[in-house]
JSON list of C-alpha atoms in Angstrom, two decimals:
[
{"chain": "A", "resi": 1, "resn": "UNK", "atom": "CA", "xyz": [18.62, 12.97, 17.07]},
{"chain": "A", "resi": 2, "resn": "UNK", "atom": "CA", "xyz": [21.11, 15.44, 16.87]},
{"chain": "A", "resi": 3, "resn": "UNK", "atom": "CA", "xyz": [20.93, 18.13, 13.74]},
{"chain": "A", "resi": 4, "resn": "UNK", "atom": "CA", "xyz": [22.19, 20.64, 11.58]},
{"chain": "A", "resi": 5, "resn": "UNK", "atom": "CA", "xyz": [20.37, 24.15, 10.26]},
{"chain": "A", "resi": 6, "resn": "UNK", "atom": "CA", "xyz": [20.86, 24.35, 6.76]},
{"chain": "A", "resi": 7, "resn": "UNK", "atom": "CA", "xyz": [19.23, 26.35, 4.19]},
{"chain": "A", "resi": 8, "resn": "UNK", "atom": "CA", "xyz": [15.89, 25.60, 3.97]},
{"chain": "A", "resi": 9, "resn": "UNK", "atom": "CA", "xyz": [14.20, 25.60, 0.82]},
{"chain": "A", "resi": 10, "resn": "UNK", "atom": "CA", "xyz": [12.01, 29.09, -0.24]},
{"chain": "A", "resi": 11, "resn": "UNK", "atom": "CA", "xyz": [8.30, 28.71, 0.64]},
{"chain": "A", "resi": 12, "resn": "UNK", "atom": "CA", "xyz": [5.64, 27.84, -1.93]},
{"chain": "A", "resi": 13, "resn": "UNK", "atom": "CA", "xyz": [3.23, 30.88, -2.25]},
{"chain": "A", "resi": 14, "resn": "UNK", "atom": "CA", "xyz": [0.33, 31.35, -0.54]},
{"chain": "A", "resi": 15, "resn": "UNK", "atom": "CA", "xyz": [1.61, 30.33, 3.04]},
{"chain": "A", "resi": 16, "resn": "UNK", "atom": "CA", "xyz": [-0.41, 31.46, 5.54]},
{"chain": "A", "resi": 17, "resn": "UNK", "atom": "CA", "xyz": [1.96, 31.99, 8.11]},
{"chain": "A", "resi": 18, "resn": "UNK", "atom": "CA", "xyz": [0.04, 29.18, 10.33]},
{"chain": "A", "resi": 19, "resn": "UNK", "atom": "CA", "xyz": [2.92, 26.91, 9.27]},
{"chain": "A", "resi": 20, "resn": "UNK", "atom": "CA", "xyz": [6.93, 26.45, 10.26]},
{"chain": "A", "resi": 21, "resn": "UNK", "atom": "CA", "xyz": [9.43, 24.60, 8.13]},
{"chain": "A", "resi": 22, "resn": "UNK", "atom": "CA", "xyz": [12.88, 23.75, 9.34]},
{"chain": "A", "resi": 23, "resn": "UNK", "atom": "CA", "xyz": [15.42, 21.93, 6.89]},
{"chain": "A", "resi": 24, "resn": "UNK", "atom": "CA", "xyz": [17.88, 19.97, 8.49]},
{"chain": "A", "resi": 25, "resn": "UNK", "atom": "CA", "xyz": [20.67, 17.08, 7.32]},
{"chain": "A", "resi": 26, "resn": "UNK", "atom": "CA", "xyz": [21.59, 14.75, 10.06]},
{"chain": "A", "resi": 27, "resn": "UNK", "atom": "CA", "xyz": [24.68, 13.79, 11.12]},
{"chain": "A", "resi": 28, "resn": "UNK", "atom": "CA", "xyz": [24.14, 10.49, 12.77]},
{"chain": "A", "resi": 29, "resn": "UNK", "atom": "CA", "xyz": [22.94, 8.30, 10.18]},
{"chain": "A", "resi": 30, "resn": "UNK", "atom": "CA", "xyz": [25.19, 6.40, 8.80]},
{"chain": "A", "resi": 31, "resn": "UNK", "atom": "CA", "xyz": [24.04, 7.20, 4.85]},
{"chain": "A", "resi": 32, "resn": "UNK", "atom": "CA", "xyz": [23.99, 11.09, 3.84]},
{"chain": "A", "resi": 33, "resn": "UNK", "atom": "CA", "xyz": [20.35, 11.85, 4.41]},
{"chain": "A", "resi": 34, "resn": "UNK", "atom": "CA", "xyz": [18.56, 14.64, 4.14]},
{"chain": "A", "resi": 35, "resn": "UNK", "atom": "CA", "xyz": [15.21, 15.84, 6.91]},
{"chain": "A", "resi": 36, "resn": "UNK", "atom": "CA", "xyz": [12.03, 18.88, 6.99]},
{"chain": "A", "resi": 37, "resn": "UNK", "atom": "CA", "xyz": [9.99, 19.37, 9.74]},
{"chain": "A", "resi": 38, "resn": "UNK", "atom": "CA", "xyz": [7.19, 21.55, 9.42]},
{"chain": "A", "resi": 39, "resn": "UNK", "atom": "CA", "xyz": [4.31, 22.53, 11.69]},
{"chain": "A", "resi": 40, "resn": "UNK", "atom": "CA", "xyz": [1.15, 23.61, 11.04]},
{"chain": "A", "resi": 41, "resn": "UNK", "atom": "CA", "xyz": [-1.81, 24.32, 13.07]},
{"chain": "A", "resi": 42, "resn": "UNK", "atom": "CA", "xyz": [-4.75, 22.10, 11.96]},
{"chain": "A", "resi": 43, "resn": "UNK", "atom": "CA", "xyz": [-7.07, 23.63, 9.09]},
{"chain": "A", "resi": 44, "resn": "UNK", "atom": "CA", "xyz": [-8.19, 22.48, 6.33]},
{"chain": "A", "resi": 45, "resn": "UNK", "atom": "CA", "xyz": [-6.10, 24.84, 3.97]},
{"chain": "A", "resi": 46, "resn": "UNK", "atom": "CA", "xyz": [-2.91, 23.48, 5.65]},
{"chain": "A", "resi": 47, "resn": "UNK", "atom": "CA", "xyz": [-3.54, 20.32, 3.28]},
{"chain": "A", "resi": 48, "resn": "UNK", "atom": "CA", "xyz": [-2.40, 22.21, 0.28]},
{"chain": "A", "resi": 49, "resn": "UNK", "atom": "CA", "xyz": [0.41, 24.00, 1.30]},
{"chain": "A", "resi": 50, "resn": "UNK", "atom": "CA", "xyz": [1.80, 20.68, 3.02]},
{"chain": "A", "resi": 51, "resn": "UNK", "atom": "CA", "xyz": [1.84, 19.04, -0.68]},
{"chain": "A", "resi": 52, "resn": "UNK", "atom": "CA", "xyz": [3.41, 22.08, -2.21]},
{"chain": "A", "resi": 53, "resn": "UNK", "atom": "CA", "xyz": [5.76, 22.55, 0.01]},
{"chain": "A", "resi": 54, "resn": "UNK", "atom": "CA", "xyz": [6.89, 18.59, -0.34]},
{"chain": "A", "resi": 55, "resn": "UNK", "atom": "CA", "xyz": [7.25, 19.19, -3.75]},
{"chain": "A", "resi": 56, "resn": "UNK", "atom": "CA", "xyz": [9.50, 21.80, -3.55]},
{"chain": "A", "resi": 57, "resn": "UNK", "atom": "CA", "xyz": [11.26, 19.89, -0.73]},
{"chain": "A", "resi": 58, "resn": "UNK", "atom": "CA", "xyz": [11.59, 16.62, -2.94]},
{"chain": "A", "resi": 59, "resn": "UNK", "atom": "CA", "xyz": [12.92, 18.94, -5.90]},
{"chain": "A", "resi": 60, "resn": "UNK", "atom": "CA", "xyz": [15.62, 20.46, -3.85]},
{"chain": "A", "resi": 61, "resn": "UNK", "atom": "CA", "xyz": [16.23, 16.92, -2.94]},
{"chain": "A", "resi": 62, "resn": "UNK", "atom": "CA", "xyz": [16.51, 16.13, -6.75]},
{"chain": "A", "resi": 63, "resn": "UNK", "atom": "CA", "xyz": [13.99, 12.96, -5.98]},
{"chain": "A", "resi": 64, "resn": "UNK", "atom": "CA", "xyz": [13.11, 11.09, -9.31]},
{"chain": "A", "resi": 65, "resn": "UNK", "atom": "CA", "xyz": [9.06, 12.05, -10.61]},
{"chain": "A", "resi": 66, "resn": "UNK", "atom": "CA", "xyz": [7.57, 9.17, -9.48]},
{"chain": "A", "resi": 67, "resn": "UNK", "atom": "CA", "xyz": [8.29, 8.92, -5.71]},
{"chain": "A", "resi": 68, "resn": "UNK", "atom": "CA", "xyz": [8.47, 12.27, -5.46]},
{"chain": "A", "resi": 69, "resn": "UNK", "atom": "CA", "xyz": [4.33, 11.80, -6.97]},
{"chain": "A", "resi": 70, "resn": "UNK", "atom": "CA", "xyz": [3.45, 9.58, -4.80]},
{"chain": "A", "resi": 71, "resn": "UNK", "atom": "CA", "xyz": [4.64, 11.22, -2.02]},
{"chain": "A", "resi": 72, "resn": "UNK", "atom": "CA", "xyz": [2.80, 14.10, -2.06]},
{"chain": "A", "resi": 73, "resn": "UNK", "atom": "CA", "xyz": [-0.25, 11.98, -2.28]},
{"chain": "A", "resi": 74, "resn": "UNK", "atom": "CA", "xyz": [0.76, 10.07, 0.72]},
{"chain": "A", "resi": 75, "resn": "UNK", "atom": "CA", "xyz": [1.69, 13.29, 2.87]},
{"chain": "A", "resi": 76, "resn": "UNK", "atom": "CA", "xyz": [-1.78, 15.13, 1.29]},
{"chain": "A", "resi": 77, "resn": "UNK", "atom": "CA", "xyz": [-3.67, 11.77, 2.75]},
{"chain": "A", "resi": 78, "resn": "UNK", "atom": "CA", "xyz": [-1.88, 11.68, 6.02]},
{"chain": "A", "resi": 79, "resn": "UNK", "atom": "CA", "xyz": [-2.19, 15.42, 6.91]},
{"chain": "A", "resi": 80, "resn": "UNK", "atom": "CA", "xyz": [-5.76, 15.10, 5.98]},
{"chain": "A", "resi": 81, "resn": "UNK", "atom": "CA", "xyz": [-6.63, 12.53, 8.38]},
{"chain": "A", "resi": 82, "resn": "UNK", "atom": "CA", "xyz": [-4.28, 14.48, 11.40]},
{"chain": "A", "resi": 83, "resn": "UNK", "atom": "CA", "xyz": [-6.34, 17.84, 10.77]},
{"chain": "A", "resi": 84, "resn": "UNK", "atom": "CA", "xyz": [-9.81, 15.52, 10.56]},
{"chain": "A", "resi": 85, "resn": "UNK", "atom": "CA", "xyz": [-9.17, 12.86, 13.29]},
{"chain": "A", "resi": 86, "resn": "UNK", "atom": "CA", "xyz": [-6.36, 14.16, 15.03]},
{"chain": "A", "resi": 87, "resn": "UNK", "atom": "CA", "xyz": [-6.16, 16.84, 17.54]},
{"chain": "A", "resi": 88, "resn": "UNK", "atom": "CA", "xyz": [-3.79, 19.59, 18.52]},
{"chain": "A", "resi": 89, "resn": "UNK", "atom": "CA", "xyz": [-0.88, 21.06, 15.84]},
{"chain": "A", "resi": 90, "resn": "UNK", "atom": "CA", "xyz": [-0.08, 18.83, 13.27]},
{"chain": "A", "resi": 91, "resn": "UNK", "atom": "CA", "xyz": [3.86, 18.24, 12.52]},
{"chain": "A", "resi": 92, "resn": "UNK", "atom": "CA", "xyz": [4.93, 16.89, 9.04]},
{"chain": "A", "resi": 93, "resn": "UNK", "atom": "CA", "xyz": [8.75, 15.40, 8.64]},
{"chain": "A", "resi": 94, "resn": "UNK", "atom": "CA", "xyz": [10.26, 14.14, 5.92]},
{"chain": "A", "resi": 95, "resn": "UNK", "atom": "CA", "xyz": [14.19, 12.00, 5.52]},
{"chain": "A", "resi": 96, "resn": "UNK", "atom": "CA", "xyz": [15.08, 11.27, 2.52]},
{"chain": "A", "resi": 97, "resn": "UNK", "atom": "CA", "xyz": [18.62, 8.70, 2.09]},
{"chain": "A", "resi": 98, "resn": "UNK", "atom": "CA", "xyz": [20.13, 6.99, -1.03]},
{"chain": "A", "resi": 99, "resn": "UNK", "atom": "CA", "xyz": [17.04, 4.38, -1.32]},
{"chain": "A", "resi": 100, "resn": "UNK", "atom": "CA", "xyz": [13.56, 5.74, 0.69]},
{"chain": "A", "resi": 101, "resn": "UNK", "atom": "CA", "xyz": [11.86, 8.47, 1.97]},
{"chain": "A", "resi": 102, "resn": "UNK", "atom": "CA", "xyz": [10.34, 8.08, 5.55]},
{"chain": "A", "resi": 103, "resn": "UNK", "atom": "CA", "xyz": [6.67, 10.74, 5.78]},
{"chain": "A", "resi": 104, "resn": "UNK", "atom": "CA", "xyz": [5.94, 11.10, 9.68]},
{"chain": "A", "resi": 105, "resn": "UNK", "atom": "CA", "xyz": [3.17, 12.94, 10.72]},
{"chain": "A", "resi": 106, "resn": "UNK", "atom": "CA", "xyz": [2.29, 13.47, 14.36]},
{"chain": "A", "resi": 107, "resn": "UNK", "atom": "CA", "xyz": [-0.59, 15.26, 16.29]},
{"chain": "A", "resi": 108, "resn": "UNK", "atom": "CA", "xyz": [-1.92, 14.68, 19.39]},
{"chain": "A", "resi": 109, "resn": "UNK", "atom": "CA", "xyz": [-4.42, 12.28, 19.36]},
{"chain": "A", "resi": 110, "resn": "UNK", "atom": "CA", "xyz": [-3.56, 9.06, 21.02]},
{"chain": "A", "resi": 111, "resn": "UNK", "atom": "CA", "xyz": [-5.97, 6.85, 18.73]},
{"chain": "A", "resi": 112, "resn": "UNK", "atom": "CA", "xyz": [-4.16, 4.96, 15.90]},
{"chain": "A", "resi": 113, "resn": "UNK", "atom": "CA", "xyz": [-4.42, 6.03, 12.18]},
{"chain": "A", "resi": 114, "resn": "UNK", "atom": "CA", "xyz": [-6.49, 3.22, 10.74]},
{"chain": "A", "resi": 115, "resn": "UNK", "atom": "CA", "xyz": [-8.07, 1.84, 7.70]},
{"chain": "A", "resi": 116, "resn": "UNK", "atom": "CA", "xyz": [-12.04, 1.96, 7.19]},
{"chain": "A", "resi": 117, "resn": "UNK", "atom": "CA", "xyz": [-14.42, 0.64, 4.27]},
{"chain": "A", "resi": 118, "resn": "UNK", "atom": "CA", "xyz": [-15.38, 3.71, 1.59]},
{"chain": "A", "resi": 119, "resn": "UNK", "atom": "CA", "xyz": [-19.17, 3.02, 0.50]},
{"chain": "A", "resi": 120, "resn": "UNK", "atom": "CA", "xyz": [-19.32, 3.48, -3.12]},
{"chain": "A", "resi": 121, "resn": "UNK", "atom": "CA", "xyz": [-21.32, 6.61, -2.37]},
{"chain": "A", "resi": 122, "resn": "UNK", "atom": "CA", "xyz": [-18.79, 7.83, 0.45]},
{"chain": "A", "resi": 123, "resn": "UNK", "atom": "CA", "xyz": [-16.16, 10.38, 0.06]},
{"chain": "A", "resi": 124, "resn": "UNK", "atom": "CA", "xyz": [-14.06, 9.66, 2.96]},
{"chain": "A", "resi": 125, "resn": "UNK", "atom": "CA", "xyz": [-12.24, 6.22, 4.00]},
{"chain": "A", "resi": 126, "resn": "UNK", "atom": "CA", "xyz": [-10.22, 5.66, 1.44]},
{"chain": "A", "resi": 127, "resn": "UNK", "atom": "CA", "xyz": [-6.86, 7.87, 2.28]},
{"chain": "A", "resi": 128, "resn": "UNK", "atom": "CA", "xyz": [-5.16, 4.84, 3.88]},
{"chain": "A", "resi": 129, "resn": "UNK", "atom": "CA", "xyz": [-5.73, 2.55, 1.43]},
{"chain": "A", "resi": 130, "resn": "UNK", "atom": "CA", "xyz": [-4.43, 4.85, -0.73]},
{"chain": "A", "resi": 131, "resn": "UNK", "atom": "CA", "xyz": [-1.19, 5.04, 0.95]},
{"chain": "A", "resi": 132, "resn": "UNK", "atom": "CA", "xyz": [-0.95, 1.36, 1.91]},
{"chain": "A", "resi": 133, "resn": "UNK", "atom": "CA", "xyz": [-1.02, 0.98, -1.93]},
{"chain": "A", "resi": 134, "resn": "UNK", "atom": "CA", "xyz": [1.93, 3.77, -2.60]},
{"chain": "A", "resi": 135, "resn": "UNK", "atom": "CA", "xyz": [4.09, 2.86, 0.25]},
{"chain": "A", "resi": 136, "resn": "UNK", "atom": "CA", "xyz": [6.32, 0.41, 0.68]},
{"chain": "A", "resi": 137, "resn": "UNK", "atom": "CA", "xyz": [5.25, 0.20, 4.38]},
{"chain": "A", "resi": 138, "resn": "UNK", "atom": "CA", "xyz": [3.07, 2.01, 6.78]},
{"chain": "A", "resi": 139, "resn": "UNK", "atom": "CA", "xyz": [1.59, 1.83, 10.33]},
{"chain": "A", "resi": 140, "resn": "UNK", "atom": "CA", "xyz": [1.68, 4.04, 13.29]},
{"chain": "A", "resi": 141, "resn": "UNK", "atom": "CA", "xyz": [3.80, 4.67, 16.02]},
{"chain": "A", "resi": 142, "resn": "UNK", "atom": "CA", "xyz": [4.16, 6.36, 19.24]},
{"chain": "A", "resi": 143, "resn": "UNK", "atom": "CA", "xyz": [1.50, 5.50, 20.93]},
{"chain": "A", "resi": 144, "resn": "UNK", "atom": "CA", "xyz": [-1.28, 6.50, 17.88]},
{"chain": "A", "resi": 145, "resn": "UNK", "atom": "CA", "xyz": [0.56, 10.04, 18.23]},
{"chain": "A", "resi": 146, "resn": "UNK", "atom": "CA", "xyz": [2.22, 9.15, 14.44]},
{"chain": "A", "resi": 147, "resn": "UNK", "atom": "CA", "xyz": [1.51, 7.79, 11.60]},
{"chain": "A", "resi": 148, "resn": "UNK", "atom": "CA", "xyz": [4.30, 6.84, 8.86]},
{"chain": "A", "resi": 149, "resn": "UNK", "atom": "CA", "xyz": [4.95, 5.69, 5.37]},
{"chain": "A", "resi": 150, "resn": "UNK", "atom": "CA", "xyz": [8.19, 4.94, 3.47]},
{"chain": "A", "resi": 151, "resn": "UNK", "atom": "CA", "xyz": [8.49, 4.85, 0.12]},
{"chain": "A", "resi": 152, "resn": "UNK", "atom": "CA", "xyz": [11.16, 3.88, -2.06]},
{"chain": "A", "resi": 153, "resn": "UNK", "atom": "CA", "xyz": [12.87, 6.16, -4.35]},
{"chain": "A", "resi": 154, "resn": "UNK", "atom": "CA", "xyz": [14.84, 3.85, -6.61]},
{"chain": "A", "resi": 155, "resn": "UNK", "atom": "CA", "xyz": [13.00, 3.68, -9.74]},
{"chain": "A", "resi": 156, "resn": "UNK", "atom": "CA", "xyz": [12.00, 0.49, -9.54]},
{"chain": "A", "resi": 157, "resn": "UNK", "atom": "CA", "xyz": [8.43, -0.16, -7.96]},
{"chain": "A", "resi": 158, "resn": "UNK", "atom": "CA", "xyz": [8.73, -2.49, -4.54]},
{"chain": "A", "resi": 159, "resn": "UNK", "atom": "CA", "xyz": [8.29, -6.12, -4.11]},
{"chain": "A", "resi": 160, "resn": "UNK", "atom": "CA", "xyz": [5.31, -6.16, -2.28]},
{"chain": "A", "resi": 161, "resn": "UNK", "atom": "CA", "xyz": [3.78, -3.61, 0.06]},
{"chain": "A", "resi": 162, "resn": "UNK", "atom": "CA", "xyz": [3.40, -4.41, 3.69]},
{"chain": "A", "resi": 163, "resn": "UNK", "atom": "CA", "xyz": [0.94, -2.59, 6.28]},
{"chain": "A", "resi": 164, "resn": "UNK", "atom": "CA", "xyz": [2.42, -2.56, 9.58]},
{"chain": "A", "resi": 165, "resn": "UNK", "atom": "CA", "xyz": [-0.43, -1.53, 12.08]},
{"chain": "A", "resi": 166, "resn": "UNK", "atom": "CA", "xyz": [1.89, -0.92, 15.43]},
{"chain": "A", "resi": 167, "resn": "UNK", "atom": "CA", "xyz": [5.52, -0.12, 15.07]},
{"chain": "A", "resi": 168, "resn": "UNK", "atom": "CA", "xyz": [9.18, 1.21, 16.52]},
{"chain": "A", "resi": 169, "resn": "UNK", "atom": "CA", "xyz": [10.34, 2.59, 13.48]},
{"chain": "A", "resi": 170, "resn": "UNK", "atom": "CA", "xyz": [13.62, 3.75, 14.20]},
{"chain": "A", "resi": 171, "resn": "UNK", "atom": "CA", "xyz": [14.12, 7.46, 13.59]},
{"chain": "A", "resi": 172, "resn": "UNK", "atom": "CA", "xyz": [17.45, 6.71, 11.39]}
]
């Protein structure tokens, strides 16, 4: 995909330095859309400053409360599980058009993102379900490397929410 620099919006304090944002808008989609990368190295405090910094993304982006709510949960959840299950630097992008925003984020663990049981006494296994219940669709693509989630940011909640375990998703 080809893109364009622009401005990228000011870091939320408290970075680290173990992360790298780049804010782009693409030109080849057909609908004005707007895309951040960032990369971070995998710890634990990485979490946090992935969620802050896709709030401030999403209010740049003037995205409406809710979605931009749930998607901070969704990218906390799936930067979680890259930094606990994954392996190697964990990369976080965001594209936003007129009706979704698409969260990808990659390491490099080949083993698919996938849902487990929580025991009632358990704190982990429940990060997927979580965003299987925010999105509008997730799964995982190439090759286990990804994992995605797209959620709608028209104010009205979706039809139904569909779990796609294996995908293509198109990058546009």
């Amino acid at each position: 995909m080809t893109t364009h620099r622009t401005a990228t919006p000011p870091r939320p304090r408290g970075d680290g330095g173990g992360a790298h944002a780049v804010g782009a808008s693409t030109a080849r989609c057909p609908l004005a859309s707007h895309v951040f990368e960032m990369a971070m190295e995998p710890v634990d405090v990485h979490v946090a400053q992935a969620r802050r910094t896709t709030a401030t993304v999403l209010k740049h982006w003037s995205l409406p409360e809710t979605p931009a709510e749930d998607a901070r949960l969704v990218v906390s959840e799936l930067v979680s599980n890259a930094i606990i299950h994954g392996s190697g630097d964990v990369r976080l992008r965001l594209r936003h058009d007129e009706h979704e925003l698409r969260i990808r984020v990659t390491d490099d663990s080949t083993a698919p993102a996938r849902r487990r049981r929580a025991s009632a006494a358990g704190l982990g296994g429940r990060g997927l379900h979580l965003v299987a219940c925010l999105s509008l669709r997730w799964g995982v693509a190439d090759g286990g490397r990804t994992t995605y989630a797209v959620i709608p940011t028209l104010t009205e909640a979706p039809p139904c929410r569909r779990t796609t375990q294996s995908s293509t998703e198109p990058t546009c």
